[in-house]
Short mmCIF file of C-alpha atoms and ligand atoms in Angstrom, two decimals:
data_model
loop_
_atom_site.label_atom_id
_atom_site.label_comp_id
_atom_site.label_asym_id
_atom_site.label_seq_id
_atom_site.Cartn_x
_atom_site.Cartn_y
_atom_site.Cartn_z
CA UNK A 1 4.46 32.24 -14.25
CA UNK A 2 6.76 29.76 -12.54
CA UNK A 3 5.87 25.86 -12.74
CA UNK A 4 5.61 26.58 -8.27
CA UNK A 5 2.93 29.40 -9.38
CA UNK A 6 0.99 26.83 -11.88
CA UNK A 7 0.96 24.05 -9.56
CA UNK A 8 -1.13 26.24 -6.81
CA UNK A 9 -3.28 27.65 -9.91
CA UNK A 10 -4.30 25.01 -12.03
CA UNK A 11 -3.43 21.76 -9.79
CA UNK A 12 -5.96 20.88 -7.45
CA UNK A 13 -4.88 21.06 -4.07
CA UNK A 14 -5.29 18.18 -1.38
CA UNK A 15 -4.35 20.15 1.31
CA UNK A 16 -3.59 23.76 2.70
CA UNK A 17 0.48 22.57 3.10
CA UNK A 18 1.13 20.57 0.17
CA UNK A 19 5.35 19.77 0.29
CA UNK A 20 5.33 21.45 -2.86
CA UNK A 21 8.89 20.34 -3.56
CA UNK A 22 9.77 20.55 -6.96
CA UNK A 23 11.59 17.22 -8.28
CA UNK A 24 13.14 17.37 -11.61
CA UNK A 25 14.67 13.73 -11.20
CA UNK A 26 14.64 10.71 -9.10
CA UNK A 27 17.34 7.94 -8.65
CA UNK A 28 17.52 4.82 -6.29
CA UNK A 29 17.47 6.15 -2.77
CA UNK A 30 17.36 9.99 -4.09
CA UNK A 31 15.05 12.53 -5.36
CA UNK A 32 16.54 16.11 -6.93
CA UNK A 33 14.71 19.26 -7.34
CA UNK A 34 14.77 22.19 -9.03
CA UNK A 35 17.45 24.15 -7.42
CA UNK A 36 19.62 20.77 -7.56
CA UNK A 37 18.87 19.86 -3.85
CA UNK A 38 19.59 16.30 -3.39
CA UNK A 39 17.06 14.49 -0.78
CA UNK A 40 17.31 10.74 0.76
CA UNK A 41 13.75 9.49 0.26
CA UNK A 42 12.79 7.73 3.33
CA UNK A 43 9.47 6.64 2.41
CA UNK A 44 9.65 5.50 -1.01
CA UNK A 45 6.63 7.04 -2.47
CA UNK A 46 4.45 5.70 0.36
CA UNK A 47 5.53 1.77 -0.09
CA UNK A 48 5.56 2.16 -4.23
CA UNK A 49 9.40 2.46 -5.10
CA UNK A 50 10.34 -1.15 -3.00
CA UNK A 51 13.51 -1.59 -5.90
CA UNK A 52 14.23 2.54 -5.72
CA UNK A 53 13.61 5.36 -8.30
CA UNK A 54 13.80 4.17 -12.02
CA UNK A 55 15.66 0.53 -11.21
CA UNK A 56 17.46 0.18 -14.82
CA UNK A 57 15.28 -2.81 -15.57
CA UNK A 58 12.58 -1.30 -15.10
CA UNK A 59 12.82 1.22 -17.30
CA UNK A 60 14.35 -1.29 -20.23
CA UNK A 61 10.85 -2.98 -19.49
CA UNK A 62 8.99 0.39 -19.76
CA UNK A 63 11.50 1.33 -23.52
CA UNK A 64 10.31 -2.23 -24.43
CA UNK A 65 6.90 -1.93 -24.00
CA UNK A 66 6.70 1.33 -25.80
CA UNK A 67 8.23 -0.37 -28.87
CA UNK A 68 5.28 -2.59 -29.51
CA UNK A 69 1.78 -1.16 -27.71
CA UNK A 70 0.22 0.86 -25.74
CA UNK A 71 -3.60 0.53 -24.76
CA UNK A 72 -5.27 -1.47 -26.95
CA UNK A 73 -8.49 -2.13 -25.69
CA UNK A 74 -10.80 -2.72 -22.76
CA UNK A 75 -9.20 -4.93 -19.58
CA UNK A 76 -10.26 -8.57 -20.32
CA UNK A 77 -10.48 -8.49 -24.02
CA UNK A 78 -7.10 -8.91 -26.02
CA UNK A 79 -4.34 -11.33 -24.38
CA UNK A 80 -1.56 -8.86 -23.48
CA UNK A 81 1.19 -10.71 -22.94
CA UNK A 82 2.96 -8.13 -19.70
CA UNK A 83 -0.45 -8.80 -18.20
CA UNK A 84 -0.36 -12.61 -18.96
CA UNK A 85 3.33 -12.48 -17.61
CA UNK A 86 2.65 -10.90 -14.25
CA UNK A 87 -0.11 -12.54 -13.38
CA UNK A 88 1.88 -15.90 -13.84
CA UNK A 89 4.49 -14.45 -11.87
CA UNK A 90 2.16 -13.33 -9.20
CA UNK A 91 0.47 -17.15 -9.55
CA UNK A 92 3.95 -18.98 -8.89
CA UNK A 93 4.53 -16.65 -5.89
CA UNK A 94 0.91 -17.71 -4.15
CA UNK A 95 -0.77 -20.33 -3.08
CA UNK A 96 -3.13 -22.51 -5.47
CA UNK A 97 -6.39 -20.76 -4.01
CA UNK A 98 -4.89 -17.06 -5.41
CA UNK A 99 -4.42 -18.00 -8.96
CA UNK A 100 -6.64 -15.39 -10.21
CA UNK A 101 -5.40 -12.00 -10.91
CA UNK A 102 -8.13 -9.08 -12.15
CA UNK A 103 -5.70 -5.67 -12.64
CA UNK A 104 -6.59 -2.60 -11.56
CA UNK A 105 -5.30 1.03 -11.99
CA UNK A 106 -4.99 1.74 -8.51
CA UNK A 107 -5.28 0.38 -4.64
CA UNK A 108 -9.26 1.57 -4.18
CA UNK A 109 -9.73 0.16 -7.36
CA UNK A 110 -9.00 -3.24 -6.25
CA UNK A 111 -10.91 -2.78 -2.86
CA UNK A 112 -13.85 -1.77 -5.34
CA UNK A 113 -13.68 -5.21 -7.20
CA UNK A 114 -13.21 -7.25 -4.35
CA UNK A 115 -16.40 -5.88 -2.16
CA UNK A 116 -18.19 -6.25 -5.63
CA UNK A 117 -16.99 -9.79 -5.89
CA UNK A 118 -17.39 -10.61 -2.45
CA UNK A 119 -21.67 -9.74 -2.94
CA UNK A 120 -21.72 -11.72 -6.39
CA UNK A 121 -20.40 -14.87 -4.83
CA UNK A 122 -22.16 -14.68 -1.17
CA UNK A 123 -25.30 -13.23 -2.41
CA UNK A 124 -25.20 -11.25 1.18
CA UNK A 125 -24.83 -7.17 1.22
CA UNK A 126 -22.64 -6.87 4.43
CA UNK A 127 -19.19 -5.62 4.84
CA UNK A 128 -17.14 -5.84 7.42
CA UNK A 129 -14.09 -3.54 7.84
CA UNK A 130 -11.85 -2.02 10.72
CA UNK A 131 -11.46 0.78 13.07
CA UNK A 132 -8.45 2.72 11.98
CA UNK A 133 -7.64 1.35 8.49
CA UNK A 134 -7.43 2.39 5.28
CA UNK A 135 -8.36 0.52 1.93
CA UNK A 136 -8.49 4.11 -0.44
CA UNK A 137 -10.57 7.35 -1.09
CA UNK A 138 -13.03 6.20 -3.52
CA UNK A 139 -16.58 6.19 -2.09
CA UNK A 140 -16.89 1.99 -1.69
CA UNK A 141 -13.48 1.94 -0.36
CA UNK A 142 -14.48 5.13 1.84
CA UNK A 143 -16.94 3.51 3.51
CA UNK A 144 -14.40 1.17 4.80
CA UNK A 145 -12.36 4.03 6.60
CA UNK A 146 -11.67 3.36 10.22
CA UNK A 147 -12.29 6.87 11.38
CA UNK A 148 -15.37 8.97 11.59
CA UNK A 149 -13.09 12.31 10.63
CA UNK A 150 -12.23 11.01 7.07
CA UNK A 151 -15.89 9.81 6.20
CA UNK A 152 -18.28 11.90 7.71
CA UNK A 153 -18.44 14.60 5.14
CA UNK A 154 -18.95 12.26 2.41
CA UNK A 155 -21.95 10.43 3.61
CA UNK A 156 -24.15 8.92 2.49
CA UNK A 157 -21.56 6.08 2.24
CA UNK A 158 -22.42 2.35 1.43
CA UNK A 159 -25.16 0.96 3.40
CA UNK A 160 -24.38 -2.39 5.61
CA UNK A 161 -20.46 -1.74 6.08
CA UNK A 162 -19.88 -1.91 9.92
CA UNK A 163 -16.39 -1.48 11.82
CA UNK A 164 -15.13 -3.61 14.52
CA UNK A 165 -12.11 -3.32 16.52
CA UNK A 166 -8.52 -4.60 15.13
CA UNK A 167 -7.16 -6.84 16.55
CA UNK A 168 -9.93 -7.96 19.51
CA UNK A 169 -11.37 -11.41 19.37
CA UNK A 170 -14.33 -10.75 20.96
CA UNK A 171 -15.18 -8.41 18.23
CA UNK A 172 -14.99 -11.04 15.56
CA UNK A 173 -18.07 -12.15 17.42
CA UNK A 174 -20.32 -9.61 15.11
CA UNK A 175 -18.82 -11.67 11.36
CA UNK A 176 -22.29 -13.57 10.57
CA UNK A 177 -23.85 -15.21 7.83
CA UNK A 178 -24.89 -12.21 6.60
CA UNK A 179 -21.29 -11.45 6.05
CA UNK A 180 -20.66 -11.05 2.51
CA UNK A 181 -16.69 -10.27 3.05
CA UNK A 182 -14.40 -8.65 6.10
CA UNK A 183 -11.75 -6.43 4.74
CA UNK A 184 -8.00 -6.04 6.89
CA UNK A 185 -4.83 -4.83 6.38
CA UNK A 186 -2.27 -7.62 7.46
CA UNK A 187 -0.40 -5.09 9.27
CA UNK A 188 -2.22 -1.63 9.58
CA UNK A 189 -0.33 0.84 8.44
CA UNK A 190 -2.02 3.99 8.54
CA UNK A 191 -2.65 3.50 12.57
CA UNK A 192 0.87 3.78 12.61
CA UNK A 193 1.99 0.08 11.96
CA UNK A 194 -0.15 -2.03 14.38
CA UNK A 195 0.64 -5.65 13.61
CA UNK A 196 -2.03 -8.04 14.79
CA UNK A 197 -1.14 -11.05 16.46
CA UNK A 198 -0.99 -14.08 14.73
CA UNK A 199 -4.00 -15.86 16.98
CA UNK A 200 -6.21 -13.11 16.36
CA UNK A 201 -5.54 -13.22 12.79
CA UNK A 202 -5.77 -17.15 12.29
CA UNK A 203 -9.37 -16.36 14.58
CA UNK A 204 -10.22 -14.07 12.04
CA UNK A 205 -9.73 -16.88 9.27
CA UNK A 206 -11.70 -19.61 11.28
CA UNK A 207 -14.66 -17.18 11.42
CA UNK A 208 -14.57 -16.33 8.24
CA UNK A 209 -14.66 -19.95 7.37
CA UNK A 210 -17.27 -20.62 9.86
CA UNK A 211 -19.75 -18.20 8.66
CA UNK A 212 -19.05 -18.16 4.86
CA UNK A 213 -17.85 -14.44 4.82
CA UNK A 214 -14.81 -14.23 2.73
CA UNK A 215 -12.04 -13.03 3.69
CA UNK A 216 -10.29 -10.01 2.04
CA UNK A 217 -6.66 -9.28 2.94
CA UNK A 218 -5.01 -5.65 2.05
CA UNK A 219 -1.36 -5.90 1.32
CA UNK A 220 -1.24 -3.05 -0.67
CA UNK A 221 1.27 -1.34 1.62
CA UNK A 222 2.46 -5.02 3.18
CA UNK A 223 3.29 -6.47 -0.46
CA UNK A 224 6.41 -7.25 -2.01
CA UNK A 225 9.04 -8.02 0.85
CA UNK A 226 8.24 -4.88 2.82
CA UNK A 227 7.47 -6.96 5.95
CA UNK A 228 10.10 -9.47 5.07
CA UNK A 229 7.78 -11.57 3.47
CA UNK A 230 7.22 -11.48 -0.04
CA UNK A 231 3.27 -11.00 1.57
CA UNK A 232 2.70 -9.98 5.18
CA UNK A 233 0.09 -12.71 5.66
CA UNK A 234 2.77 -15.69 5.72
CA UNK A 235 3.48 -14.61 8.83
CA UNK A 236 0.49 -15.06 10.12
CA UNK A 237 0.21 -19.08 8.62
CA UNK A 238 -3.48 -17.59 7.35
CA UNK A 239 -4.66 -17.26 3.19
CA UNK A 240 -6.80 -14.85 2.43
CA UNK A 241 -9.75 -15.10 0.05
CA UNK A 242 -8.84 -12.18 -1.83
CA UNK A 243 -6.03 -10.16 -1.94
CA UNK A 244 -5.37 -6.71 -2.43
CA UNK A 245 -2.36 -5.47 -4.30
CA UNK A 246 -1.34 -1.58 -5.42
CA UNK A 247 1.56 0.52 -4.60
CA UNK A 248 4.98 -1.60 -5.55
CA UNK A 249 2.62 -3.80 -7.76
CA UNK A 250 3.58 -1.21 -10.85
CA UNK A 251 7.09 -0.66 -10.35
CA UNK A 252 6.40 3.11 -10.02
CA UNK A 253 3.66 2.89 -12.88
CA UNK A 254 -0.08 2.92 -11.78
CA UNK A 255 -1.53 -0.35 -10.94
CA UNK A 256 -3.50 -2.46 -8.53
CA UNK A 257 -5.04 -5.90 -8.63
CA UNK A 258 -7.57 -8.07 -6.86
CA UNK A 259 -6.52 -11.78 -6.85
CA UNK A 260 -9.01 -14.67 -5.61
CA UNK A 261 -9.36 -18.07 -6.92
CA UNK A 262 -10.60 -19.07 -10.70
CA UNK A 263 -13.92 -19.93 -9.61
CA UNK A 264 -14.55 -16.76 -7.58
CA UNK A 265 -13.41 -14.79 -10.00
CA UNK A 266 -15.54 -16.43 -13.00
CA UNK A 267 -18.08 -15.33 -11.37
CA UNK A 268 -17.66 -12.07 -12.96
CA UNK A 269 -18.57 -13.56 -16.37
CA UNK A 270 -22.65 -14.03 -16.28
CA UNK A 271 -25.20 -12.31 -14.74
CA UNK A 272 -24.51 -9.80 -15.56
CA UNK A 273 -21.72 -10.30 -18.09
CA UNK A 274 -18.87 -7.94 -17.50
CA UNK A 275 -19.11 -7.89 -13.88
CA UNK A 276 -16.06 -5.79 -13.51
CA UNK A 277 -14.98 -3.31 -16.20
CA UNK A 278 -12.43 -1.00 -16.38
CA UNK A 279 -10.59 0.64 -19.55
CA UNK A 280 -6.97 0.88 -18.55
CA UNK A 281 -6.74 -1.83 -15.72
CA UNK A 282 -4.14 -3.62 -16.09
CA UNK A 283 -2.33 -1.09 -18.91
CA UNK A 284 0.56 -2.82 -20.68
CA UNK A 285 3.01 -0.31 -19.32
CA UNK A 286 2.16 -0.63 -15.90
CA UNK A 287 2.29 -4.66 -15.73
CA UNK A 288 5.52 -4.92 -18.13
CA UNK A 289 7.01 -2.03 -15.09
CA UNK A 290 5.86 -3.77 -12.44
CA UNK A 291 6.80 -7.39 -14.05
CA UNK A 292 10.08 -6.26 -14.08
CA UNK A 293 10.53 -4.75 -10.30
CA UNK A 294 8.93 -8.10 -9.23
CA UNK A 295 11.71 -9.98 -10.69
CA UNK A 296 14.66 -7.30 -9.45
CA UNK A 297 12.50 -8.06 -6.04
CA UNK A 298 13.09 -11.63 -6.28
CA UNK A 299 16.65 -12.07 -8.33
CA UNK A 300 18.38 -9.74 -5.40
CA UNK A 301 16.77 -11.61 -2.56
CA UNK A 302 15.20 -7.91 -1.64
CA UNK A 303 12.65 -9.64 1.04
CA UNK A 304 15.44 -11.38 2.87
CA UNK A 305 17.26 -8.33 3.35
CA UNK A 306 14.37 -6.78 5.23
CA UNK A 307 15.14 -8.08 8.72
CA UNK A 308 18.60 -7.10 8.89
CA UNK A 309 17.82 -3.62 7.95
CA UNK A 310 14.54 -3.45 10.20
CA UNK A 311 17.16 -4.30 13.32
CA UNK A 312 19.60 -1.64 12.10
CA UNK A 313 16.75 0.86 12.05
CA UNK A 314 15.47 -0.42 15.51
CA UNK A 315 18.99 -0.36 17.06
CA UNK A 316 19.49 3.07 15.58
CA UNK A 317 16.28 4.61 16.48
CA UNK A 318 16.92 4.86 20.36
CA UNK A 319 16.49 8.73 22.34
CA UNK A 320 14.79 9.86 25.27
CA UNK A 321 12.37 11.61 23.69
CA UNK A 322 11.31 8.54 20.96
CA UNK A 323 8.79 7.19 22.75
CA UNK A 324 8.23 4.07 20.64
CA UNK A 325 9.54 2.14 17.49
CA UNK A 326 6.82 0.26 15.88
CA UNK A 327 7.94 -1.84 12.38
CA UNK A 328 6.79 -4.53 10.43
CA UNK A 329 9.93 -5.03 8.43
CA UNK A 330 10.59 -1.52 6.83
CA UNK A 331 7.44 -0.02 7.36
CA UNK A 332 8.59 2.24 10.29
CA UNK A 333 6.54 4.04 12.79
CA UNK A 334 8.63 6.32 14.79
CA UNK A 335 6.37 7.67 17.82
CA UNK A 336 6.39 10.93 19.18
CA UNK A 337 4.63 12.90 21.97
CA UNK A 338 2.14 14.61 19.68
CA UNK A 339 1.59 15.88 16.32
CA UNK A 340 3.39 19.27 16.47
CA UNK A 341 6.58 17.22 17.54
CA UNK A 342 6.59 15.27 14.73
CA UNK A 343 5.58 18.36 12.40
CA UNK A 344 8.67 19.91 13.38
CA UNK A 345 10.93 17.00 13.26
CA UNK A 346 9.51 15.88 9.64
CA UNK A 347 10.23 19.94 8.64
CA UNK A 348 13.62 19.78 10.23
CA UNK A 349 14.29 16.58 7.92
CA UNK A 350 13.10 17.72 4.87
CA UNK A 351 15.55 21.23 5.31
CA UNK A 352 18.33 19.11 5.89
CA UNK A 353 17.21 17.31 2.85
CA UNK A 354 15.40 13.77 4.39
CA UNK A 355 12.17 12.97 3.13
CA UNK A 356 10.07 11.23 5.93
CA UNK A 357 6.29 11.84 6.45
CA UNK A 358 3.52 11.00 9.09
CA UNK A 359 0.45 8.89 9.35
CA UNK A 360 -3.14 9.03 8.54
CA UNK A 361 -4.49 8.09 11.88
CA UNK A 362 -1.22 8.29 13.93
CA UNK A 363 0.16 11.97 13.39
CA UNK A 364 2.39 11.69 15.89
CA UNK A 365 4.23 9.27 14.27
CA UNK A 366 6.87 9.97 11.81
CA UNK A 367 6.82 7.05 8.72
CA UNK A 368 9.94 5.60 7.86
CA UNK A 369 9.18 3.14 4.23
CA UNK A 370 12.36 3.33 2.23
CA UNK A 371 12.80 1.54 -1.11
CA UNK A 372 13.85 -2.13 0.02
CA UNK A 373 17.38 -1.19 -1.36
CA UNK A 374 17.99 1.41 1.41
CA UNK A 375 22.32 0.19 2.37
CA UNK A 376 23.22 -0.18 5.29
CA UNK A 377 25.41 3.12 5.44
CA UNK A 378 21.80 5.14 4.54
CA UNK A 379 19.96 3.59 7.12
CA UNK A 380 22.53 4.94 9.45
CA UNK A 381 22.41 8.08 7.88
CA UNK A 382 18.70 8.75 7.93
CA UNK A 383 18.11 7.68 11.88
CA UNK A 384 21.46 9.97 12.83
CA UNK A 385 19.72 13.16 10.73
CA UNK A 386 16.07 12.24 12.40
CA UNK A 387 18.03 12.09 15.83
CA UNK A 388 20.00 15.45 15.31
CA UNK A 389 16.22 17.06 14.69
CA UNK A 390 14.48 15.80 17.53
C1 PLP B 1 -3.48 -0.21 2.83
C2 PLP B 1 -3.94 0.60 1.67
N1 PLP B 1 -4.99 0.19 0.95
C3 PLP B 1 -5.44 0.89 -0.11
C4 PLP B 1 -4.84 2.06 -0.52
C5 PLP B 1 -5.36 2.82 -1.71
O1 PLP B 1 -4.48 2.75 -2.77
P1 PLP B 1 -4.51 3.88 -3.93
O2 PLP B 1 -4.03 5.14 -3.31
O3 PLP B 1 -3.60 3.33 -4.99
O4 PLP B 1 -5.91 3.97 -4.40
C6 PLP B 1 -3.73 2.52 0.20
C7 PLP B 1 -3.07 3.78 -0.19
O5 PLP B 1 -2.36 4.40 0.55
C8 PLP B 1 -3.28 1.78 1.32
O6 PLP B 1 -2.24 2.19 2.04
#
């Protein structure tokens, strides 16, 4: 049987349509498959490959690593000096209230720890999340799901989680003192890149503050320079409680993390002890990958290329039948009049070897997330092959 035949055998399937492309090798900007088809990867592994496909450094970090350990034990237990190293990193990057940093092995993950968190320190069982966001697929982190369609079939979900509207002040009206935490993406990007505005957002802080709920900030997409920012919330002149980190975190390698103050987080220690457990968060691998994209992030001044190539993008990405351009940084949403439009255009692409994609909860929108090194010259190229589709 062919490796195509195995895959639709013995890998489970996520979906009727799976792209099903087979890639035998990934570089920078490019991905190669099995018939030697080059593509220009326009999304970046959904926000994960922010320095490109196998940056040199990080795979000398990766050969490095490999040298001397690989899991040892338990998260928590033995000092592990990648983890040690990135969380420092992460420390000098944030303010002195995130200095905290409990690694995960994925995005959910660290949605898990901080809702756990969130009811060990308040002592209160409610949740607050959004309509139309996304904070991962595992059942705590389902609950959070902004749309009925996703959840439904999986209920019974977590009790006291309740959804209020994004971006509405009146909403934040319903964040009480029974509020244990309210969860947001700084910039939603499965709704098909709806940026709050920056009132709303420092309203949402002020309640928060005002009733005791923490709150919980999801950056997992909006990390690492992608808005322009090395976070998306210092736009916003707000600090979160918690943040939530996954995608670019590894470098390409699995990992998330939850970071939150010392003293929130200690509270993980007693009662019970080993509030938080996990075997391979925070794998040695993972943190000395990610360690090292963090640093190719900040030694070539990714984040402050991010405007510039937003405003190519934007000046690029005019037709008639566009009907919007929505971006924070490059996180693109590229509207079109309905799903089927965007079906074809996305097919189109991907023949003419572009990989783009769509949204969760805006399928009419094509997703444009590139690795942060995307030149000049590609940006061009990938609006002028989207516009030859449409
Ligand atoms: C904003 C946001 N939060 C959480 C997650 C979940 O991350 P993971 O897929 O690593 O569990 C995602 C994944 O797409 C995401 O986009």
């Amino acid at each position: 049987m062919t490796t195509r035949e195995l895959f639709f055998r013995h890998i489970a399937q996520t979906s009727p349509a799976p792209l099903a492309l087979e890639i035998v090798r990934a570089e920078g900007l490019y991905l190669f498959d099995a018939d030697g088809k080059k593509y220009l990867d326009a999304i970046g592994g959904i926000s994960v490959c922010n320095t490109g496909h196998r940056h040199p450094a990080v795979l000398e970090a990766i050969h490095d690593q490999t040298e001397r350990y690989l899991h040892i034990l338990v998260y928590g237990e033995m000092i592990q000096s990648p983890q040690v190293a990135y969380a420092q990193l992460l420390a000098t990057h944030l303010p002195a209230s995130l200095q905290s940093v409990f690694f995960t092995n994925s995005g959910t993950e660290a949605t898990e720890g901080a809702m756990k968190l969130a009811k060990r320190v308040t002592g209160r069982t409610e949740i607050v999340g959004f309509a139309n966001s996304y904070h991962g697929s595992t059942q705590g982190a389902l609950s959070l799901m902004g749309d009925e369609y996703w959840r439904n079939a999986f209920r019974p979900l977590l009790p006291g989680v309740s959804h209020l509207q994004y971006n509405h002040t009146e909403d934040l009206e319903k964040i009480t003192e029974k509020t244990a935490c309210v969860i947001a993406e700084t910039v939603q990007a499965e709704h098909g890149v709806i940026k709050p505005s920056e009132e709303w957002m420092k309203a949402l802080r002020a309640k928060c503050n005002e009733t005791g709920a923490l709150l919980v900030l999801d950056e997992i997409q909006t990390g690492f320079g992608r808005t322009g920012t090395l976070w998306g919330y210092e736009q916003y002149g707000v600090v979160p409680d918690v943040l939530l980190l996954g995608k670019a975190l590894g470098g390409g390698l699995p990992l998330g993390a939850f970071i939150a103050s010392k003293t929130l987080m200690d509270a993980f220690t007693e009662n019970p002890v080993l509030g938080h457990i996990s075997t391979f968060g925070g794998h040695p691998l993972s943190c000395a990958a990610g360690l090292a994209a963090m640093k190719v992030l900040l030694e070539e001044k990714l984040a402050m290329q991010v405007a510039e190539k937003e405003k190519l993008f934007r000046d690029q990405l005019v037709h008639p039948n566009i009907r919007s351009v929505r971006s924070a940084g490059l996180l693109i949403a590229v509207e079109f009049d309905n799903f089927e439009t965007n079906k074809r255009i996305i097919d189109a692409c991907l023949s003419s070897g572009l990989l783009t994609d769509w949204f969760l909860f805006a399928r009419n929108c094509l997703r444009i997330a590139p690795a942060l090194t995307v030149s000049l010259s590609e940006i061009v190229e990938i609006c002028r092959l989207i516009k030859s589709k449409i």
